[in-house]
mmCIF file of C-alpha atoms in Angstrom:
data_model
loop_
_atom_site.group_PDB
_atom_site.id
_atom_site.type_symbol
_atom_site.label_atom_id
_atom_site.label_comp_id
_atom_site.label_asym_id
_atom_site.label_seq_id
_atom_site.Cartn_x
_atom_site.Cartn_y
_atom_site.Cartn_z
ATOM 1 C CA MET A 1 37.209 5.195 -26.530
ATOM 2 C CA LYS A 2 38.738 8.002 -24.480
ATOM 3 C CA HIS A 3 38.849 10.158 -27.599
ATOM 4 C CA VAL A 4 35.161 9.491 -28.287
ATOM 5 C CA LEU A 5 34.126 10.304 -24.702
ATOM 6 C CA ALA A 6 36.201 13.466 -24.748
ATOM 7 C CA ARG A 7 34.336 14.583 -27.860
ATOM 8 C CA MET A 8 30.986 13.790 -26.211
ATOM 9 C CA VAL A 9 31.567 16.214 -23.329
ATOM 10 C CA SER A 10 32.916 18.970 -25.523
ATOM 11 C CA ASP A 11 30.727 22.030 -26.070
ATOM 12 C CA THR A 12 32.067 22.498 -29.561
ATOM 13 C CA GLN A 13 32.142 18.964 -30.974
ATOM 14 C CA LYS A 14 29.201 16.863 -32.078
ATOM 15 C CA PHE A 15 28.522 13.434 -30.652
ATOM 16 C CA ASP A 16 30.158 10.581 -32.453
ATOM 17 C CA ASP A 17 27.558 9.316 -34.935
ATOM 18 C CA GLU A 18 28.364 5.632 -34.473
ATOM 19 C CA LEU A 19 28.151 5.855 -30.692
ATOM 20 C CA LEU A 20 24.846 7.689 -30.948
ATOM 21 C CA VAL A 21 23.433 4.899 -33.075
ATOM 22 C CA ILE A 22 24.450 2.350 -30.430
ATOM 23 C CA LEU A 23 23.058 4.398 -27.529
ATOM 24 C CA ASP A 24 19.843 5.092 -29.382
ATOM 25 C CA ALA A 25 19.327 1.386 -30.042
ATOM 26 C CA LEU A 26 19.753 0.314 -26.404
ATOM 27 C CA PRO A 27 16.434 -1.027 -24.994
ATOM 28 C CA ILE A 28 16.807 0.662 -21.615
ATOM 29 C CA PRO A 29 16.077 4.395 -21.084
ATOM 30 C CA LEU A 30 19.351 6.272 -20.876
ATOM 31 C CA SER A 31 20.591 9.863 -20.561
ATOM 32 C CA TRP A 32 24.057 11.479 -20.635
ATOM 33 C CA ALA A 33 25.045 14.719 -18.944
ATOM 34 C CA SER A 34 28.256 16.732 -18.676
ATOM 35 C CA LEU A 35 29.446 17.428 -15.160
ATOM 36 C CA PRO A 36 29.623 19.356 -12.908
ATOM 37 C CA GLU A 37 27.235 21.719 -14.756
ATOM 38 C CA GLY A 38 24.739 18.901 -15.330
ATOM 39 C CA HIS A 39 23.959 19.798 -18.952
ATOM 40 C CA VAL A 40 21.851 17.038 -20.518
ATOM 41 C CA ARG A 41 23.560 16.027 -23.768
ATOM 42 C CA PHE A 42 21.496 13.120 -24.990
ATOM 43 C CA VAL A 43 18.519 10.843 -24.262
ATOM 44 C CA ASN A 44 17.864 7.727 -26.322
ATOM 45 C CA ARG A 45 14.683 6.432 -27.986
ATOM 46 C CA ALA A 46 13.900 4.097 -25.083
ATOM 47 C CA PHE A 47 13.953 7.143 -22.792
ATOM 48 C CA THR A 48 11.499 8.977 -25.054
ATOM 49 C CA LYS A 49 9.273 5.902 -25.354
ATOM 50 C CA THR A 50 9.194 5.352 -21.594
ATOM 51 C CA PHE A 51 8.710 8.948 -20.441
ATOM 52 C CA GLY A 52 7.366 10.746 -23.526
ATOM 53 C CA TYR A 53 10.045 13.478 -23.539
ATOM 54 C CA GLU A 54 12.081 14.172 -26.667
ATOM 55 C CA ASN A 55 15.838 14.692 -26.779
ATOM 56 C CA GLY A 56 16.561 18.321 -25.859
ATOM 57 C CA ARG A 57 13.439 18.745 -23.690
ATOM 58 C CA PHE A 58 15.519 19.265 -20.516
ATOM 59 C CA ALA A 59 18.530 21.559 -20.464
ATOM 60 C CA THR A 60 19.981 20.302 -17.177
ATOM 61 C CA VAL A 61 19.730 17.325 -14.863
ATOM 62 C CA ASP A 62 18.279 19.590 -12.172
ATOM 63 C CA HIS A 63 15.583 20.727 -14.616
ATOM 64 C CA TRP A 64 14.751 17.065 -15.314
ATOM 65 C CA MET A 65 14.571 16.187 -11.615
ATOM 66 C CA GLU A 66 12.528 19.233 -10.645
ATOM 67 C CA GLU A 67 9.907 18.696 -13.319
ATOM 68 C CA THR A 68 9.532 14.919 -13.344
ATOM 69 C CA TYR A 69 10.490 13.422 -9.964
ATOM 70 C CA VAL A 70 7.074 13.215 -8.322
ATOM 71 C CA ASP A 71 8.066 12.666 -4.693
ATOM 72 C CA GLN A 72 9.987 15.508 -3.044
ATOM 73 C CA ALA A 73 11.949 13.213 -0.732
ATOM 74 C CA GLU A 74 13.008 11.050 -3.691
ATOM 75 C CA ARG A 75 13.965 14.159 -5.634
ATOM 76 C CA GLU A 76 16.193 15.475 -2.856
ATOM 77 C CA ASP A 77 17.739 12.056 -2.348
ATOM 78 C CA ALA A 78 18.577 11.791 -6.057
ATOM 79 C CA ARG A 79 20.139 15.261 -6.053
ATOM 80 C CA LYS A 80 22.365 14.402 -3.096
ATOM 81 C CA ARG A 81 23.481 11.112 -4.632
ATOM 82 C CA TRP A 82 24.577 12.783 -7.860
ATOM 83 C CA GLU A 83 26.000 15.978 -6.347
ATOM 84 C CA GLN A 84 28.211 14.051 -3.944
ATOM 85 C CA LEU A 85 29.904 12.465 -6.942
ATOM 86 C CA TRP A 86 29.938 15.586 -9.118
ATOM 87 C CA ILE A 87 31.986 17.568 -6.633
ATOM 88 C CA ALA A 88 34.243 14.675 -5.623
ATOM 89 C CA ASP A 89 37.846 14.715 -6.818
ATOM 90 C CA GLY A 90 37.677 11.193 -8.128
ATOM 91 C CA SER A 91 39.066 9.306 -11.065
ATOM 92 C CA GLY A 92 37.957 6.365 -13.114
ATOM 93 C CA VAL A 93 34.331 5.233 -12.768
ATOM 94 C CA THR A 94 32.035 5.572 -9.732
ATOM 95 C CA GLU A 95 28.632 3.903 -9.562
ATOM 96 C CA ILE A 96 25.490 5.271 -7.944
ATOM 97 C CA GLU A 97 23.655 2.520 -6.080
ATOM 98 C CA ALA A 98 20.300 1.621 -7.631
ATOM 99 C CA PHE A 99 17.209 3.160 -6.028
ATOM 100 C CA GLU A 100 13.533 3.448 -6.931
ATOM 101 C CA LEU A 101 11.865 6.620 -8.190
ATOM 102 C CA GLN A 102 8.441 7.766 -9.302
ATOM 103 C CA VAL A 103 8.837 9.713 -12.568
ATOM 104 C CA ARG A 104 6.118 11.838 -14.132
ATOM 105 C CA HIS A 105 5.422 10.896 -17.765
ATOM 106 C CA ALA A 106 4.773 13.649 -20.304
ATOM 107 C CA ASP A 107 1.077 12.678 -20.264
ATOM 108 C CA GLY A 108 0.872 13.135 -16.485
ATOM 109 C CA GLU A 109 0.937 9.464 -15.506
ATOM 110 C CA THR A 110 3.526 8.150 -13.047
ATOM 111 C CA VAL A 111 6.181 5.635 -14.074
ATOM 112 C CA PRO A 112 7.952 3.621 -11.343
ATOM 113 C CA VAL A 113 11.614 3.095 -12.250
ATOM 114 C CA LEU A 114 14.815 1.639 -10.861
ATOM 115 C CA HIS A 115 17.431 4.361 -11.341
ATOM 116 C CA ARG A 116 21.147 3.649 -11.708
ATOM 117 C CA GLY A 117 24.029 5.843 -12.663
ATOM 118 C CA ILE A 118 27.768 6.063 -13.189
ATOM 119 C CA VAL A 119 30.160 8.989 -13.216
ATOM 120 C CA LEU A 120 33.189 8.982 -15.522
ATOM 121 C CA HIS A 121 35.384 11.351 -13.556
ATOM 122 C CA ASP A 122 38.129 11.600 -16.156
ATOM 123 C CA PHE A 123 35.676 12.967 -18.702
ATOM 124 C CA GLY A 124 33.230 14.865 -16.458
ATOM 125 C CA LEU A 125 30.415 12.675 -17.687
ATOM 126 C CA GLY A 126 27.358 11.250 -15.907
ATOM 127 C CA ILE A 127 25.336 8.388 -17.364
ATOM 128 C CA ALA A 128 21.884 7.599 -15.965
ATOM 129 C CA THR A 129 19.646 4.625 -16.733
ATOM 130 C CA PHE A 130 16.010 4.063 -15.789
ATOM 131 C CA GLU A 131 14.540 0.555 -15.654
ATOM 132 C CA ASN A 132 10.754 0.654 -16.049
ATOM 133 C CA LEU A 133 9.176 -1.268 -13.149
ATOM 134 C CA SER A 134 5.553 -0.846 -14.242
ATOM 135 C CA ASP A 135 5.029 -4.495 -15.230
ATOM 136 C CA GLN A 136 6.845 -5.701 -12.137
ATOM 137 C CA LYS A 137 4.744 -3.467 -9.884
ATOM 138 C CA LEU A 138 1.559 -4.690 -11.551
ATOM 139 C CA ALA A 139 2.635 -8.298 -10.989
ATOM 140 C CA GLU A 140 3.525 -7.578 -7.361
ATOM 141 C CA SER A 141 0.160 -5.879 -6.856
ATOM 142 C CA ALA A 142 -1.687 -8.834 -8.386
ATOM 143 C CA LEU A 143 0.194 -11.312 -6.201
ATOM 144 C CA ARG A 144 -0.485 -9.207 -3.131
ATOM 145 C CA ARG A 145 -4.199 -9.119 -3.916
ATOM 146 C CA ILE A 146 -4.225 -12.897 -4.277
ATOM 147 C CA ALA A 147 -2.429 -13.308 -0.957
ATOM 148 C CA TYR A 148 -4.114 -10.603 1.104
ATOM 149 C CA GLU A 149 -7.498 -9.836 -0.452
ATOM 150 C CA ASP A 150 -10.872 -11.530 -0.231
ATOM 151 C CA PRO A 151 -11.909 -11.958 -3.886
ATOM 152 C CA LEU A 152 -15.651 -11.582 -3.290
ATOM 153 C CA THR A 153 -15.729 -8.383 -1.222
ATOM 154 C CA THR A 154 -12.229 -6.969 -2.039
ATOM 155 C CA LEU A 155 -11.736 -6.550 1.711
ATOM 156 C CA GLY A 156 -8.593 -7.876 3.297
ATOM 157 C CA ASN A 157 -8.397 -11.441 4.560
ATOM 158 C CA ARG A 158 -6.885 -13.131 7.618
ATOM 159 C CA ARG A 159 -3.351 -12.674 6.270
ATOM 160 C CA MET A 160 -3.959 -8.957 5.857
ATOM 161 C CA LEU A 161 -5.222 -8.710 9.430
ATOM 162 C CA GLN A 162 -2.122 -10.474 10.718
ATOM 163 C CA GLU A 163 0.187 -8.266 8.657
ATOM 164 C CA ARG A 164 -1.474 -5.093 9.885
ATOM 165 C CA TRP A 165 -1.273 -6.330 13.473
ATOM 166 C CA ASN A 166 2.447 -7.108 13.049
ATOM 167 C CA ALA A 167 3.021 -3.587 11.708
ATOM 168 C CA GLU A 168 1.201 -2.092 14.690
ATOM 169 C CA THR A 169 3.254 -4.223 17.069
ATOM 170 C CA ARG A 170 6.478 -2.928 15.527
ATOM 171 C CA LEU A 171 5.261 0.643 16.052
ATOM 172 C CA ASP A 172 4.531 -0.134 19.698
ATOM 173 C CA GLU A 173 8.099 -1.349 20.159
ATOM 174 C CA VAL A 174 9.537 2.059 19.244
ATOM 175 C CA SER A 175 6.766 4.175 20.774
ATOM 176 C CA PRO A 176 7.121 5.419 24.360
ATOM 177 C CA LYS A 177 3.451 4.597 24.972
ATOM 178 C CA ARG A 178 1.423 1.743 23.589
ATOM 179 C CA GLN A 179 -1.523 2.966 21.549
ATOM 180 C CA THR A 180 -5.002 1.753 22.461
ATOM 181 C CA LYS A 181 -6.429 -0.630 19.872
ATOM 182 C CA ALA A 182 -9.616 -2.656 19.547
ATOM 183 C CA LEU A 183 -10.540 -5.820 17.700
ATOM 184 C CA LEU A 184 -14.129 -6.252 16.508
ATOM 185 C CA MET A 185 -15.708 -9.510 15.361
ATOM 186 C CA ILE A 186 -18.891 -9.156 13.293
ATOM 187 C CA ASP A 187 -21.311 -11.959 12.543
ATOM 188 C CA LEU A 188 -24.361 -11.398 10.341
ATOM 189 C CA ASP A 189 -27.857 -12.130 11.619
ATOM 190 C CA ASN A 190 -30.510 -13.784 9.415
ATOM 191 C CA PHE A 191 -28.033 -14.369 6.610
ATOM 192 C CA LYS A 192 -28.521 -18.127 6.095
ATOM 193 C CA PRO A 193 -32.165 -17.783 4.933
ATOM 194 C CA ILE A 194 -31.001 -15.510 2.120
ATOM 195 C CA ASN A 195 -28.813 -18.258 0.684
ATOM 196 C CA ASP A 196 -31.551 -20.828 1.276
ATOM 197 C CA PHE A 197 -34.430 -18.913 -0.314
ATOM 198 C CA HIS A 198 -32.776 -16.477 -2.731
ATOM 199 C CA GLY A 199 -29.680 -18.436 -3.753
ATOM 200 C CA HIS A 200 -25.953 -17.957 -3.310
ATOM 201 C CA ALA A 201 -25.757 -15.191 -5.918
ATOM 202 C CA ALA A 202 -28.066 -13.114 -3.718
ATOM 203 C CA GLY A 203 -25.975 -14.011 -0.689
ATOM 204 C CA ASP A 204 -22.829 -12.838 -2.453
ATOM 205 C CA GLU A 205 -24.525 -9.578 -3.347
ATOM 206 C CA ILE A 206 -25.430 -9.030 0.299
ATOM 207 C CA LEU A 207 -21.855 -9.755 1.414
ATOM 208 C CA ARG A 208 -20.499 -7.144 -0.997
ATOM 209 C CA SER A 209 -23.014 -4.623 0.332
ATOM 210 C CA VAL A 210 -22.061 -5.500 3.910
ATOM 211 C CA ALA A 211 -18.409 -4.901 3.082
ATOM 212 C CA LYS A 212 -19.281 -1.451 1.751
ATOM 213 C CA ARG A 213 -21.269 -0.524 4.869
ATOM 214 C CA LEU A 214 -18.487 -1.696 7.159
ATOM 215 C CA ARG A 215 -15.917 0.392 5.290
ATOM 216 C CA GLN A 216 -18.179 3.422 5.588
ATOM 217 C CA SER A 217 -18.590 2.875 9.338
ATOM 218 C CA VAL A 218 -14.895 2.974 10.240
ATOM 219 C CA ARG A 219 -12.054 5.425 9.809
ATOM 220 C CA TYR A 220 -9.700 5.487 6.827
ATOM 221 C CA ASP A 221 -6.794 3.758 8.616
ATOM 222 C CA ASP A 222 -8.861 0.990 10.217
ATOM 223 C CA THR A 223 -8.539 -2.500 8.762
ATOM 224 C CA VAL A 224 -11.697 -4.348 7.679
ATOM 225 C CA VAL A 225 -11.344 -8.014 6.687
ATOM 226 C CA ARG A 226 -13.589 -10.902 5.832
ATOM 227 C CA MET A 227 -12.690 -13.876 8.004
ATOM 228 C CA GLY A 228 -14.835 -16.275 5.989
ATOM 229 C CA GLY A 229 -18.505 -16.992 5.360
ATOM 230 C CA ASP A 230 -20.531 -14.197 6.966
ATOM 231 C CA GLU A 231 -17.913 -13.311 9.587
ATOM 232 C CA PHE A 232 -15.872 -10.131 9.448
ATOM 233 C CA ALA A 233 -13.242 -8.540 11.669
ATOM 234 C CA ILE A 234 -12.082 -4.957 12.124
ATOM 235 C CA LEU A 235 -8.844 -3.737 13.690
ATOM 236 C CA LEU A 236 -9.206 -0.249 15.159
ATOM 237 C CA THR A 237 -5.878 1.493 15.756
ATOM 238 C CA ASP A 238 -4.637 4.743 17.269
ATOM 239 C CA LEU A 239 -7.666 5.156 19.541
ATOM 240 C CA GLU A 240 -7.800 7.973 22.066
ATOM 241 C CA ASP A 241 -9.693 5.792 24.506
ATOM 242 C CA GLN A 242 -12.320 3.070 24.803
ATOM 243 C CA ALA A 243 -15.093 5.536 23.969
ATOM 244 C CA ASP A 244 -13.637 5.991 20.471
ATOM 245 C CA ALA A 245 -14.103 2.297 19.781
ATOM 246 C CA GLU A 246 -17.626 2.347 21.226
ATOM 247 C CA LYS A 247 -18.656 5.092 18.819
ATOM 248 C CA ILE A 248 -17.508 2.968 15.886
ATOM 249 C CA CYS A 249 -19.329 -0.092 17.250
ATOM 250 C CA GLN A 250 -22.504 1.942 17.394
ATOM 251 C CA ARG A 251 -21.997 3.239 13.841
ATOM 252 C CA ILE A 252 -21.702 -0.352 12.661
ATOM 253 C CA ALA A 253 -24.891 -1.324 14.478
ATOM 254 C CA ASP A 254 -26.709 1.681 12.989
ATOM 255 C CA ALA A 255 -25.451 0.813 9.493
ATOM 256 C CA PHE A 256 -27.533 -2.378 9.544
ATOM 257 C CA LEU A 257 -30.797 -0.737 10.525
ATOM 258 C CA GLU A 258 -31.520 -0.008 6.870
ATOM 259 C CA PRO A 259 -32.658 -3.077 4.894
ATOM 260 C CA PHE A 260 -30.679 -4.409 1.930
ATOM 261 C CA VAL A 261 -32.033 -4.627 -1.586
ATOM 262 C CA VAL A 262 -31.144 -7.787 -3.444
ATOM 263 C CA GLN A 263 -32.548 -8.888 -6.797
ATOM 264 C CA GLY A 264 -35.201 -6.212 -6.497
ATOM 265 C CA GLN A 265 -36.378 -7.394 -3.073
ATOM 266 C CA THR A 266 -35.892 -5.827 0.337
ATOM 267 C CA VAL A 267 -34.324 -8.063 2.985
ATOM 268 C CA SER A 268 -33.278 -7.357 6.561
ATOM 269 C CA VAL A 269 -29.822 -8.479 7.680
ATOM 270 C CA GLY A 270 -28.495 -7.560 11.101
ATOM 271 C CA ALA A 271 -25.020 -7.662 12.603
ATOM 272 C CA THR A 272 -23.788 -8.677 16.037
ATOM 273 C CA VAL A 273 -20.454 -7.209 17.122
ATOM 274 C CA GLY A 274 -18.118 -8.557 19.788
ATOM 275 C CA ALA A 275 -15.288 -6.258 20.869
ATOM 276 C CA SER A 276 -12.003 -6.648 22.715
ATOM 277 C CA LEU A 277 -9.606 -3.928 23.808
ATOM 278 C CA TYR A 278 -5.809 -3.931 23.658
ATOM 279 C CA PRO A 279 -3.993 -4.297 25.971
ATOM 280 C CA HIS A 280 -6.755 -4.833 28.556
ATOM 281 C CA HIS A 281 -8.211 -8.011 27.036
ATOM 282 C CA GLY A 282 -5.060 -9.387 25.449
ATOM 283 C CA SER A 283 -1.597 -8.504 24.196
ATOM 284 C CA ASP A 284 -1.575 -10.531 20.985
ATOM 285 C CA LEU A 285 -3.897 -10.893 18.014
ATOM 286 C CA GLY A 286 -4.962 -14.454 18.778
ATOM 287 C CA THR A 287 -6.048 -13.602 22.314
ATOM 288 C CA LEU A 288 -7.940 -10.505 21.167
ATOM 289 C CA LEU A 289 -9.722 -12.459 18.433
ATOM 290 C CA HIS A 290 -10.747 -15.092 20.967
ATOM 291 C CA ALA A 291 -12.007 -12.463 23.398
ATOM 292 C CA ALA A 292 -14.003 -10.625 20.718
ATOM 293 C CA ASP A 293 -15.414 -13.938 19.519
ATOM 294 C CA GLN A 294 -16.546 -14.805 23.049
ATOM 295 C CA ALA A 295 -18.261 -11.432 23.379
ATOM 296 C CA LEU A 296 -19.971 -12.078 20.053
ATOM 297 C CA TYR A 297 -21.135 -15.527 21.109
ATOM 298 C CA ARG A 298 -22.492 -14.165 24.401
ATOM 299 C CA MET A 299 -24.653 -11.726 22.446
ATOM 300 C CA LYS A 300 -25.900 -14.479 20.125
ATOM 301 C CA ARG A 301 -26.547 -16.883 23.000
ATOM 302 C CA ASN A 302 -28.658 -14.278 24.806
ATOM 303 C CA ASP A 303 -30.476 -13.442 21.567
ATOM 304 C CA GLU A 304 -29.099 -9.908 21.630
ATOM 305 C CA HIS A 305 -28.149 -8.146 18.407
ATOM 306 C CA SER A 306 -25.981 -5.085 18.752
ATOM 307 C CA TRP A 307 -22.490 -4.911 20.234
ATOM 308 C CA ALA A 308 -20.722 -5.671 23.502
ATOM 309 C CA TRP A 309 -17.264 -5.777 25.045
ATOM 310 C CA PHE A 310 -15.611 -8.996 26.127
ATOM 311 C CA ASP A 311 -16.534 -9.933 29.686
ATOM 312 C CA HIS A 312 -14.081 -12.079 31.667
ATOM 313 C CA SER A 313 -16.884 -13.355 33.889
ATOM 314 C CA PHE A 314 -18.566 -14.990 30.898
ATOM 315 C CA GLU A 315 -15.416 -16.887 30.004
ATOM 316 C CA LYS A 316 -14.807 -17.890 33.624
ATOM 317 C CA SER A 317 -18.309 -19.338 33.814
ATOM 318 C CA GLY A 318 -17.051 -22.199 31.649
ATOM 319 C CA VAL A 319 -19.355 -21.459 28.747
ATOM 320 C CA SER A 320 -17.414 -20.827 25.582
ATOM 321 C CA ARG A 321 -18.357 -20.686 21.956
ATOM 322 C CA SER A 322 -16.395 -23.829 21.125
ATOM 323 C CA LEU A 323 -17.880 -25.841 23.998
ATOM 324 C CA ALA A 324 -21.388 -24.686 23.340
ATOM 325 C CA SER A 325 -21.035 -25.493 19.657
ATOM 326 C CA ALA A 326 -20.205 -29.078 20.587
ATOM 327 C CA GLU A 327 -23.373 -29.511 22.595
#
């Protein structure tokens, strides 16, 4: 085996034919390079099938990395991992810990892979393998959509809202100053008659249109979710001040001034928005949701249809949404 490997790294000897047959038949993408120069000596058929590049396409490992590693940070990380071993005065075999990469396919698409490698110090040889994670990533994405996405509107759901809140809380823990955030609860007005008179298919069409208008009313990083039925919630993060949130509330209210078209008919659907501000109205998601919900109920109870902030005096009066609902 040592004799075969010695021949493989030689500039004057051809690869052993039998070993090439074995390497070429392996189902996992694989490449060999001589070190420390990093000359690529061989890539197998699985490599070509996965990435679309033929044997001989890349002269050096650095050429391969520069042209195909999509993310600059990943590219620099990969270089450091390999170079640390190339220049080391080691012996025997050293493994490079597995890490994920985004590799550009010959057709321009991106292939997610799990990259591993070993260095055979005695022979100046580096062996790299690339496990295609495309199917795994697709499965993970599908499972995530099932867990965190509302299937009707493709908005997030309650779990997504909680996850985003948890992420924001972790940022607050390491930030010298807590960022202002707001929680909006949105309840549709005059939605029930649509289901009653036009059918649930029409109602579903309206809900999808509502989801689109809500997305268009907020910023890119804000989180819009469907809580259930005709109730929605929005988490506004990284606000400069309360006025920022008020502008978005007004945009939402304005978005419902235009009627909806469903099954060829024009219907009017409004939206009432209750808002709570972090940390003034609560320090956790549950408290903020409750406060926004109380602001929403106050608007509905007074037959007002726009938006309003949570008011402690309303809660202290003893009238709450849950109590009033039981009357």
